[in-house]
Amino acid sequence: MTAVNEHYLKLQGSYLFSTIAKKVAAYKEAHPKEQVISLGIGDVSQPLVPAVVEALHRACDEMGKAETFRGYGPEQGYAFLREAILQGDYVSYGIELSADEIFVSDGAKSDVANFQELFSVSTKVALQDPVYPVYLDTNVMAGRTGTYQNGRYGNLIYLPCTAENNFAAALPKEHADVIYLCSPNNPTGTALTKAQLQRWVDYAREHNSIILYDSAYEAYITQEDVPHSIYEVPGAKQVAVEFRSFSKTAGFTGTRCAYTVVPKGVQVTSKEGTKISLQQLWLRRQTTKFNGVPYIVQRAAEAVYSPQGRTQTQAVIATYQQNAQVILSALRQAGITAYGGENAPYIWLKTPKGLDSWSFFDKLLNEGQVVGTPGVGFGACGEGYFRLTAFNTPELTRKAAERVAKLQF
Ligand code: PLP
């Protein structure tokens, strides 16, 4: 019989969302008249903006005419979108890159999951705890970790992010080859300032490490000293790869479009000591394994950078930012300490009275009919914390917030 990739057997079942679904279903069955509101979803509730929909329609019409029909496109993305990204997200922030360092894809999830295959299996990986689970699980699948014992995989460097360090991990004491950083962060909703990020870039330059920087929530940044791109930090173009997405920026969670920036200065080394450009390797990987994002979707993404597209998407983001403020103020009224929400659509609260994450989940569901996500589901350091998201509609968010404000502990 064909042998399995044993590393897959090390993976922990993703019980988090299935357990939540089971608990919610049981509650609804027992209380059919109650309206349960979810502040647990990581998906958006607002539709695509008109400028994007119009661009989609126009591109569909082009696809129906022989003169403008398009088949396979460039694997790395059409020049019109790469140029729009370059101008809109980098040149306008004073960052110099070239369009061939930008790779358009169908999602930050797939890119951040696939990127690790460019590194040796012996690569030492560091990641934040709590963490977006994709970074962790894809390294488990690739065989870079030991087995799972007492809540942790062997051979990984965990970077604890708790209230004690303001959710900004300390630099590892040991050597890390690859460091995953997510800022603004899912799940903690906090973001690294330019000075904090500079320390990571300096560490990476000193250690010849590579930073995989996920800034899927960049559009939610409000604070002046929080950079929108890691390339605002001097030296980052030698050590960092940046992942961005149209999912939470422009409601593309179902439409699928994202991009990854791989500067030509980022290098890895062969056994013989030859330096190899990561940009060339990623190009090779993408042209071999990926056939590009649909033309119509790339035209839709391009429309996000038009004057109307910008105004309209910013209005949607402002709606979610307002939701975050509504949630934060309700938590304050309930006497609960909460973090995040200022530069991200996530609020990370400290469970009161020493409740564990799941006990808080049960209380919120049973007494407030509100659903959120237990922090422990994102890693051992998430125990005693709880995530709420700002992605529901303003009406339901307000309703949920009123219930949260009345909770007694
Ligand atoms: N990165 C982070 C930190 C996320 O939270 C998410 C989605 O929840 C993604 C990436 C996935 O983005 P995409 O929809 O582009 O695959």
Short mmCIF file of C-alpha atoms and ligand atoms in Angstrom, two decimals:
data_model
loop_
_atom_site.label_atom_id
_atom_site.label_comp_id
_atom_site.label_asym_id
_atom_site.label_seq_id
_atom_site.Cartn_x
_atom_site.Cartn_y
_atom_site.Cartn_z
CA MET A 1 0.00 0.00 0.00
CA THR A 2 1.15 3.55 -0.68
CA ALA A 3 2.76 5.12 2.36
CA VAL A 4 1.36 8.35 3.76
CA ASN A 5 3.37 11.53 4.31
CA GLU A 6 3.90 10.82 8.03
CA HIS A 7 4.17 14.51 8.81
CA TYR A 8 0.46 14.92 8.10
CA LEU A 9 -0.20 12.53 10.98
CA LYS A 10 1.43 14.99 13.38
CA LEU A 11 -1.23 17.61 12.60
CA GLN A 12 -3.73 18.34 15.34
CA GLY A 13 -7.38 18.11 14.32
CA SER A 14 -8.80 21.57 13.77
CA TYR A 15 -11.38 21.17 16.50
CA LEU A 16 -11.76 24.89 17.09
CA PHE A 17 -14.39 25.88 14.54
CA SER A 18 -16.15 22.52 14.55
CA THR A 19 -16.48 22.64 18.36
CA ILE A 20 -17.83 26.19 18.12
CA ALA A 21 -20.36 25.12 15.45
CA LYS A 22 -21.49 22.17 17.59
CA LYS A 23 -21.94 24.31 20.71
CA VAL A 24 -23.87 26.96 18.77
CA ALA A 25 -26.11 24.34 17.12
CA ALA A 26 -26.88 22.75 20.50
CA TYR A 27 -27.70 26.15 22.01
CA LYS A 28 -30.01 27.06 19.12
CA GLU A 29 -31.82 23.75 19.38
CA ALA A 30 -32.44 24.29 23.07
CA HIS A 31 -33.39 27.98 22.58
CA PRO A 32 -35.11 28.20 19.19
CA LYS A 33 -36.50 31.69 19.83
CA GLU A 34 -33.17 33.35 20.65
CA GLN A 35 -31.18 35.20 17.98
CA VAL A 36 -27.52 34.18 18.19
CA ILE A 37 -25.11 36.78 16.72
CA SER A 38 -21.64 35.84 15.55
CA LEU A 39 -18.69 38.09 16.23
CA GLY A 40 -16.51 35.10 15.52
CA ILE A 41 -16.36 35.20 11.76
CA GLY A 42 -13.18 36.06 9.88
CA ASP A 43 -15.20 36.73 6.73
CA VAL A 44 -16.56 40.07 5.56
CA SER A 45 -20.27 40.94 5.52
CA GLN A 46 -20.32 43.91 3.11
CA PRO A 47 -20.62 43.38 -0.67
CA LEU A 48 -18.06 44.33 -3.32
CA VAL A 49 -18.09 48.09 -3.99
CA PRO A 50 -19.69 49.46 -7.21
CA ALA A 51 -16.34 50.36 -8.87
CA VAL A 52 -15.21 46.74 -8.49
CA VAL A 53 -18.51 45.30 -9.74
CA GLU A 54 -18.45 47.59 -12.77
CA ALA A 55 -14.90 46.48 -13.60
CA LEU A 56 -15.98 42.84 -13.28
CA HIS A 57 -18.89 43.44 -15.68
CA ARG A 58 -16.68 45.20 -18.22
CA ALA A 59 -14.10 42.39 -18.05
CA CYS A 60 -16.85 39.76 -18.48
CA ASP A 61 -18.01 41.54 -21.64
CA GLU A 62 -14.44 41.51 -22.96
CA MET A 63 -14.25 37.76 -22.34
CA GLY A 64 -17.37 37.27 -24.51
CA LYS A 65 -15.88 38.91 -27.60
CA ALA A 66 -13.31 37.27 -29.88
CA GLU A 67 -11.24 40.48 -30.15
CA THR A 68 -10.83 40.90 -26.41
CA PHE A 69 -11.06 37.33 -25.12
CA ARG A 70 -8.14 36.20 -22.92
CA GLY A 71 -6.98 32.67 -22.23
CA TYR A 72 -4.03 31.82 -19.99
CA GLY A 73 -2.47 34.96 -18.61
CA PRO A 74 0.98 35.50 -17.13
CA GLU A 75 1.34 33.29 -14.03
CA GLN A 76 2.69 36.22 -12.01
CA GLY A 77 -0.26 38.47 -12.88
CA TYR A 78 -1.09 40.95 -15.64
CA ALA A 79 1.18 43.97 -15.95
CA PHE A 80 -1.77 46.35 -15.45
CA LEU A 81 -2.44 44.98 -11.95
CA ARG A 82 1.20 44.66 -10.91
CA GLU A 83 1.73 48.27 -11.97
CA ALA A 84 -1.41 49.45 -10.11
CA ILE A 85 -0.20 47.66 -6.95
CA LEU A 86 3.30 49.10 -7.33
CA GLN A 87 2.03 52.66 -7.67
CA GLY A 88 -0.87 52.41 -5.21
CA ASP A 89 0.71 50.49 -2.35
CA TYR A 90 4.43 51.24 -2.65
CA VAL A 91 5.49 54.23 -4.76
CA SER A 92 2.87 56.35 -2.99
CA TYR A 93 4.57 55.44 0.34
CA GLY A 94 8.00 56.32 -1.05
CA ILE A 95 9.02 52.65 -1.47
CA GLU A 96 11.03 51.67 -4.51
CA LEU A 97 10.29 48.23 -5.92
CA SER A 98 9.86 46.94 -9.44
CA ALA A 99 6.74 45.31 -10.87
CA ASP A 100 8.55 41.97 -11.38
CA GLU A 101 9.01 41.73 -7.61
CA ILE A 102 5.20 41.60 -7.26
CA PHE A 103 3.44 38.26 -7.76
CA VAL A 104 -0.36 38.27 -8.05
CA SER A 105 -2.09 35.22 -6.59
CA ASP A 106 -5.42 33.72 -5.58
CA GLY A 107 -4.87 34.35 -1.87
CA ALA A 108 -2.49 35.24 0.90
CA LYS A 109 -3.41 31.91 2.49
CA SER A 110 -2.05 29.87 -0.41
CA ASP A 111 1.03 32.07 -0.81
CA VAL A 112 1.94 32.05 2.86
CA ALA A 113 1.30 28.29 2.92
CA ASN A 114 3.34 27.57 -0.22
CA PHE A 115 6.27 29.87 0.38
CA GLN A 116 7.96 27.64 2.94
CA GLU A 117 8.68 25.02 0.26
CA LEU A 118 11.53 27.23 -1.01
CA PHE A 119 13.42 26.55 2.23
CA SER A 120 15.31 23.47 3.31
CA VAL A 121 13.56 20.99 5.59
CA SER A 122 16.16 21.74 8.26
CA THR A 123 15.20 25.43 8.34
CA LYS A 124 14.56 26.64 11.89
CA VAL A 125 11.21 28.42 11.98
CA ALA A 126 10.00 31.00 14.51
CA LEU A 127 6.38 32.03 14.85
CA GLN A 128 4.18 34.08 17.12
CA ASP A 129 1.98 32.38 19.71
CA PRO A 130 -1.01 32.87 19.35
CA VAL A 131 -0.77 32.48 15.59
CA TYR A 132 -2.70 32.33 12.31
CA PRO A 133 -2.65 28.51 12.07
CA VAL A 134 -1.60 28.30 8.39
CA TYR A 135 2.05 29.19 9.15
CA LEU A 136 2.27 26.45 11.72
CA ASP A 137 0.41 23.64 9.96
CA THR A 138 2.21 24.04 6.63
CA ASN A 139 5.57 23.68 8.37
CA VAL A 140 4.28 20.59 10.16
CA MET A 141 3.20 19.12 6.80
CA ALA A 142 6.63 19.87 5.34
CA GLY A 143 8.36 17.95 8.13
CA ARG A 144 10.09 20.89 9.80
CA THR A 145 8.69 20.16 13.25
CA GLY A 146 8.88 17.39 15.78
CA THR A 147 5.80 15.75 17.21
CA TYR A 148 3.09 17.53 19.21
CA GLN A 149 3.44 17.23 22.96
CA ASN A 150 1.87 19.29 25.75
CA GLY A 151 0.45 21.84 23.35
CA ARG A 152 3.62 22.43 21.35
CA TYR A 153 5.47 20.96 18.36
CA GLY A 154 9.14 20.16 18.78
CA ASN A 155 11.86 21.97 16.82
CA LEU A 156 9.95 25.24 16.45
CA ILE A 157 10.68 28.58 18.07
CA TYR A 158 7.51 29.91 19.66
CA LEU A 159 7.38 33.67 20.22
CA PRO A 160 4.89 34.33 23.04
CA CYS A 161 2.68 37.39 22.54
CA THR A 162 0.76 38.27 25.70
CA ALA A 163 -0.43 41.35 27.57
CA GLU A 164 2.89 41.26 29.49
CA ASN A 165 4.85 42.18 26.34
CA ASN A 166 2.03 44.19 24.76
CA PHE A 167 1.68 41.39 22.19
CA ALA A 168 5.05 42.31 20.66
CA ALA A 169 7.24 39.21 20.84
CA ALA A 170 10.79 39.44 22.14
CA LEU A 171 13.55 38.55 19.68
CA PRO A 172 14.49 34.87 19.92
CA LYS A 173 17.57 34.08 21.98
CA GLU A 174 18.51 31.34 19.55
CA HIS A 175 19.05 31.52 15.78
CA ALA A 176 15.92 31.48 13.58
CA ASP A 177 16.20 31.04 9.80
CA VAL A 178 12.64 32.00 8.96
CA ILE A 179 10.41 34.25 11.05
CA TYR A 180 6.69 34.64 10.44
CA LEU A 181 5.36 38.02 11.53
CA CYS A 182 1.74 39.04 11.15
CA SER A 183 1.01 42.75 11.59
CA PRO A 184 -1.68 43.97 12.07
CA ASN A 185 -2.13 40.70 13.83
CA ASN A 186 -4.72 37.98 13.57
CA PRO A 187 -5.79 37.08 16.24
CA THR A 188 -4.56 39.76 18.69
CA GLY A 189 -5.59 42.80 16.61
CA THR A 190 -2.38 44.59 17.66
CA ALA A 191 0.26 45.96 15.28
CA LEU A 192 4.03 46.45 15.34
CA THR A 193 5.34 50.00 15.23
CA LYS A 194 8.13 50.99 12.88
CA ALA A 195 10.64 50.91 15.75
CA GLN A 196 9.55 47.39 16.78
CA LEU A 197 9.71 46.19 13.20
CA GLN A 198 13.16 47.73 12.80
CA ARG A 199 14.41 45.42 15.58
CA TRP A 200 13.18 42.39 13.64
CA VAL A 201 14.76 43.59 10.41
CA ASP A 202 18.05 44.20 12.25
CA TYR A 203 17.87 40.71 13.78
CA ALA A 204 17.22 39.17 10.35
CA ARG A 205 20.15 41.03 8.81
CA GLU A 206 22.45 39.98 11.63
CA HIS A 207 21.36 36.33 11.50
CA ASN A 208 20.89 36.02 7.72
CA SER A 209 17.26 35.16 8.41
CA ILE A 210 14.21 35.77 6.27
CA ILE A 211 11.04 37.46 7.57
CA LEU A 212 7.74 36.33 6.06
CA TYR A 213 5.60 39.38 6.75
CA ASP A 214 1.84 38.93 6.52
CA SER A 215 0.05 42.25 6.34
CA ALA A 216 -3.36 41.09 5.15
CA TYR A 217 -4.94 43.70 7.48
CA GLU A 218 -2.79 46.66 6.42
CA ALA A 219 -5.87 48.63 5.30
CA TYR A 220 -7.05 48.86 8.93
CA ILE A 221 -4.00 50.75 10.22
CA THR A 222 -4.85 54.10 11.81
CA GLN A 223 -1.76 54.79 13.92
CA GLU A 224 0.93 57.04 12.38
CA ASP A 225 3.88 55.02 13.71
CA VAL A 226 2.60 51.67 12.37
CA PRO A 227 4.08 51.05 8.91
CA HIS A 228 1.80 49.90 6.09
CA SER A 229 4.60 47.90 4.54
CA ILE A 230 7.69 46.30 6.06
CA TYR A 231 9.67 48.00 3.28
CA GLU A 232 9.16 51.32 5.07
CA VAL A 233 11.79 49.95 7.46
CA PRO A 234 15.38 50.49 6.25
CA GLY A 235 17.10 47.23 5.30
CA ALA A 236 13.87 45.22 4.92
CA LYS A 237 14.30 44.78 1.17
CA GLN A 238 17.26 42.48 1.89
CA VAL A 239 15.43 40.21 4.33
CA ALA A 240 11.64 40.38 3.99
CA VAL A 241 8.89 38.92 1.83
CA GLU A 242 5.51 40.65 2.17
CA PHE A 243 2.08 39.08 1.77
CA ARG A 244 -0.98 41.24 1.06
CA SER A 245 -4.54 40.46 0.15
CA PHE A 246 -7.63 42.08 -1.36
CA SER A 247 -9.79 39.88 0.91
CA LYS A 248 -10.18 42.19 3.89
CA THR A 249 -9.15 45.33 2.00
CA ALA A 250 -11.85 45.12 -0.65
CA GLY A 251 -14.16 42.23 0.22
CA PHE A 252 -12.46 39.67 -2.08
CA THR A 253 -12.75 36.71 0.34
CA GLY A 254 -14.92 34.93 -2.23
CA THR A 255 -13.53 36.62 -5.34
CA ARG A 256 -9.91 35.63 -4.51
CA CYS A 257 -6.99 37.91 -5.23
CA ALA A 258 -3.83 38.71 -3.30
CA TYR A 259 -0.18 39.39 -3.96
CA THR A 260 3.27 38.65 -2.60
CA VAL A 261 6.31 40.91 -2.84
CA VAL A 262 9.65 39.15 -3.19
CA PRO A 263 12.42 41.76 -3.52
CA LYS A 264 15.39 40.72 -5.64
CA GLY A 265 17.76 41.44 -2.76
CA VAL A 266 16.40 38.59 -0.60
CA GLN A 267 18.68 35.57 -0.95
CA VAL A 268 19.01 32.00 0.23
CA THR A 269 22.08 29.83 0.02
CA SER A 270 22.82 26.38 -1.42
CA LYS A 271 24.83 23.62 0.31
CA GLU A 272 27.85 24.80 -1.66
CA GLY A 273 27.36 28.35 -0.44
CA THR A 274 26.00 29.76 -3.71
CA LYS A 275 23.61 32.65 -3.16
CA ILE A 276 20.27 32.30 -4.88
CA SER A 277 17.64 34.98 -5.43
CA LEU A 278 14.36 34.12 -3.75
CA GLN A 279 12.51 36.14 -6.37
CA GLN A 280 13.86 33.82 -9.11
CA LEU A 281 12.93 30.74 -7.10
CA TRP A 282 9.39 31.99 -6.43
CA LEU A 283 9.00 32.84 -10.13
CA ARG A 284 10.08 29.28 -10.99
CA ARG A 285 7.69 27.83 -8.42
CA GLN A 286 4.72 29.90 -9.53
CA THR A 287 5.24 29.34 -13.26
CA THR A 288 5.44 25.59 -12.59
CA LYS A 289 2.59 25.15 -10.12
CA PHE A 290 0.19 28.05 -10.71
CA ASN A 291 -1.70 29.30 -13.75
CA GLY A 292 -2.66 32.76 -12.63
CA VAL A 293 -5.71 34.59 -11.32
CA PRO A 294 -8.70 35.02 -13.68
CA TYR A 295 -8.48 38.09 -15.92
CA ILE A 296 -11.85 39.38 -14.70
CA VAL A 297 -10.70 39.16 -11.06
CA GLN A 298 -7.47 41.02 -11.82
CA ARG A 299 -9.47 43.78 -13.52
CA ALA A 300 -11.68 43.91 -10.41
CA ALA A 301 -8.60 44.20 -8.18
CA GLU A 302 -7.20 46.94 -10.42
CA ALA A 303 -10.42 48.91 -9.86
CA VAL A 304 -9.67 49.03 -6.10
CA TYR A 305 -6.91 51.54 -6.98
CA SER A 306 -9.15 53.83 -9.07
CA PRO A 307 -10.26 57.07 -7.35
CA GLN A 308 -13.83 55.73 -6.95
CA GLY A 309 -12.57 52.30 -5.91
CA ARG A 310 -10.41 53.83 -3.20
CA THR A 311 -13.17 56.05 -1.83
CA GLN A 312 -15.70 53.24 -1.85
CA THR A 313 -13.46 50.57 -0.27
CA GLN A 314 -12.28 53.04 2.37
CA ALA A 315 -15.92 53.66 3.30
CA VAL A 316 -16.43 49.92 3.84
CA ILE A 317 -13.27 49.66 5.95
CA ALA A 318 -14.50 52.65 7.99
CA THR A 319 -17.70 50.68 8.68
CA TYR A 320 -15.71 47.77 10.12
CA GLN A 321 -13.48 50.18 12.05
CA GLN A 322 -16.60 51.74 13.55
CA ASN A 323 -17.83 48.24 14.48
CA ALA A 324 -14.53 47.66 16.30
CA GLN A 325 -15.05 50.83 18.32
CA VAL A 326 -18.60 49.76 19.21
CA ILE A 327 -17.30 46.41 20.47
CA LEU A 328 -14.44 48.01 22.42
CA SER A 329 -16.77 50.42 24.16
CA ALA A 330 -19.20 47.62 25.10
CA LEU A 331 -16.33 45.61 26.59
CA ARG A 332 -15.24 48.64 28.58
CA GLN A 333 -18.79 48.97 29.95
CA ALA A 334 -18.69 45.33 31.00
CA GLY A 335 -15.39 45.97 32.78
CA ILE A 336 -13.43 43.71 30.43
CA THR A 337 -9.86 44.58 29.36
CA ALA A 338 -9.48 44.48 25.60
CA TYR A 339 -6.67 44.98 23.10
CA GLY A 340 -6.50 45.56 19.35
CA GLY A 341 -9.30 47.05 17.28
CA GLU A 342 -7.36 50.27 16.51
CA ASN A 343 -5.27 48.98 13.59
CA ALA A 344 -7.12 45.73 12.87
CA PRO A 345 -10.65 44.32 12.61
CA TYR A 346 -9.92 42.03 15.59
CA ILE A 347 -10.43 42.60 19.28
CA TRP A 348 -8.54 40.42 21.72
CA LEU A 349 -9.99 40.49 25.18
CA LYS A 350 -8.63 39.21 28.46
CA THR A 351 -11.18 36.88 29.96
CA PRO A 352 -12.29 38.31 33.32
CA LYS A 353 -12.04 36.58 36.69
CA GLY A 354 -9.48 34.10 35.41
CA LEU A 355 -12.02 32.28 33.22
CA ASP A 356 -10.43 30.06 30.62
CA SER A 357 -11.14 30.79 26.94
CA TRP A 358 -13.82 28.09 26.58
CA SER A 359 -15.64 29.01 29.81
CA PHE A 360 -15.84 32.58 28.53
CA PHE A 361 -17.19 31.24 25.21
CA ASP A 362 -19.95 29.35 27.07
CA LYS A 363 -20.87 32.37 29.19
CA LEU A 364 -21.01 34.70 26.19
CA LEU A 365 -23.20 32.25 24.27
CA ASN A 366 -25.50 31.31 27.15
CA GLU A 367 -25.93 34.77 28.69
CA GLY A 368 -25.41 37.07 25.70
CA GLN A 369 -26.25 34.85 22.71
CA VAL A 370 -23.03 36.11 21.11
CA VAL A 371 -20.40 33.88 19.51
CA GLY A 372 -16.68 34.57 19.45
CA THR A 373 -13.48 32.54 19.21
CA PRO A 374 -11.60 31.12 22.22
CA GLY A 375 -8.04 32.43 22.19
CA VAL A 376 -6.56 29.07 23.10
CA GLY A 377 -7.57 27.86 19.63
CA PHE A 378 -4.74 30.01 18.22
CA GLY A 379 -2.03 28.63 20.49
CA ALA A 380 -1.14 27.95 24.11
CA CYS A 381 -0.46 31.65 24.79
CA GLY A 382 -4.03 32.43 23.70
CA GLU A 383 -5.44 30.72 26.81
CA GLY A 384 -7.29 33.26 28.92
CA TYR A 385 -8.00 35.43 25.88
CA PHE A 386 -10.88 35.62 23.43
CA ARG A 387 -11.23 37.02 19.88
CA LEU A 388 -14.12 39.13 18.58
CA THR A 389 -14.26 40.38 15.00
CA ALA A 390 -15.63 43.60 13.53
CA PHE A 391 -16.78 42.01 10.27
CA ASN A 392 -20.48 41.60 11.00
CA THR A 393 -23.00 44.21 9.83
CA PRO A 394 -23.22 47.45 11.86
CA GLU A 395 -26.77 46.53 12.96
CA LEU A 396 -25.86 43.10 14.32
CA THR A 397 -22.59 44.35 15.79
CA ARG A 398 -24.49 47.04 17.72
CA LYS A 399 -27.04 44.49 18.93
CA ALA A 400 -24.31 42.09 20.04
CA ALA A 401 -22.43 44.92 21.74
CA GLU A 402 -25.51 45.90 23.77
CA ARG A 403 -25.69 42.35 25.07
CA VAL A 404 -21.96 42.21 25.84
CA ALA A 405 -22.16 45.50 27.77
CA LYS A 406 -24.75 43.96 30.11
CA LEU A 407 -22.72 40.84 30.99
CA GLN A 408 -22.02 40.44 34.70
CA PHE A 409 -18.91 38.74 36.04
N1 PLP B 1 -3.32 36.02 6.50
C1 PLP B 1 -4.01 36.24 7.63
C2 PLP B 1 -3.28 36.72 8.83
C3 PLP B 1 -5.39 36.02 7.67
O1 PLP B 1 -6.07 36.24 8.80
C4 PLP B 1 -6.05 35.57 6.51
C5 PLP B 1 -7.49 35.29 6.48
O2 PLP B 1 -8.19 35.17 7.44
C6 PLP B 1 -5.29 35.34 5.37
C7 PLP B 1 -3.93 35.57 5.40
C8 PLP B 1 -5.92 34.78 4.14
O3 PLP B 1 -6.12 35.72 3.16
P1 PLP B 1 -6.69 35.31 1.73
O4 PLP B 1 -8.17 35.44 1.80
O5 PLP B 1 -6.05 36.30 0.81
O6 PLP B 1 -6.27 33.91 1.42
#
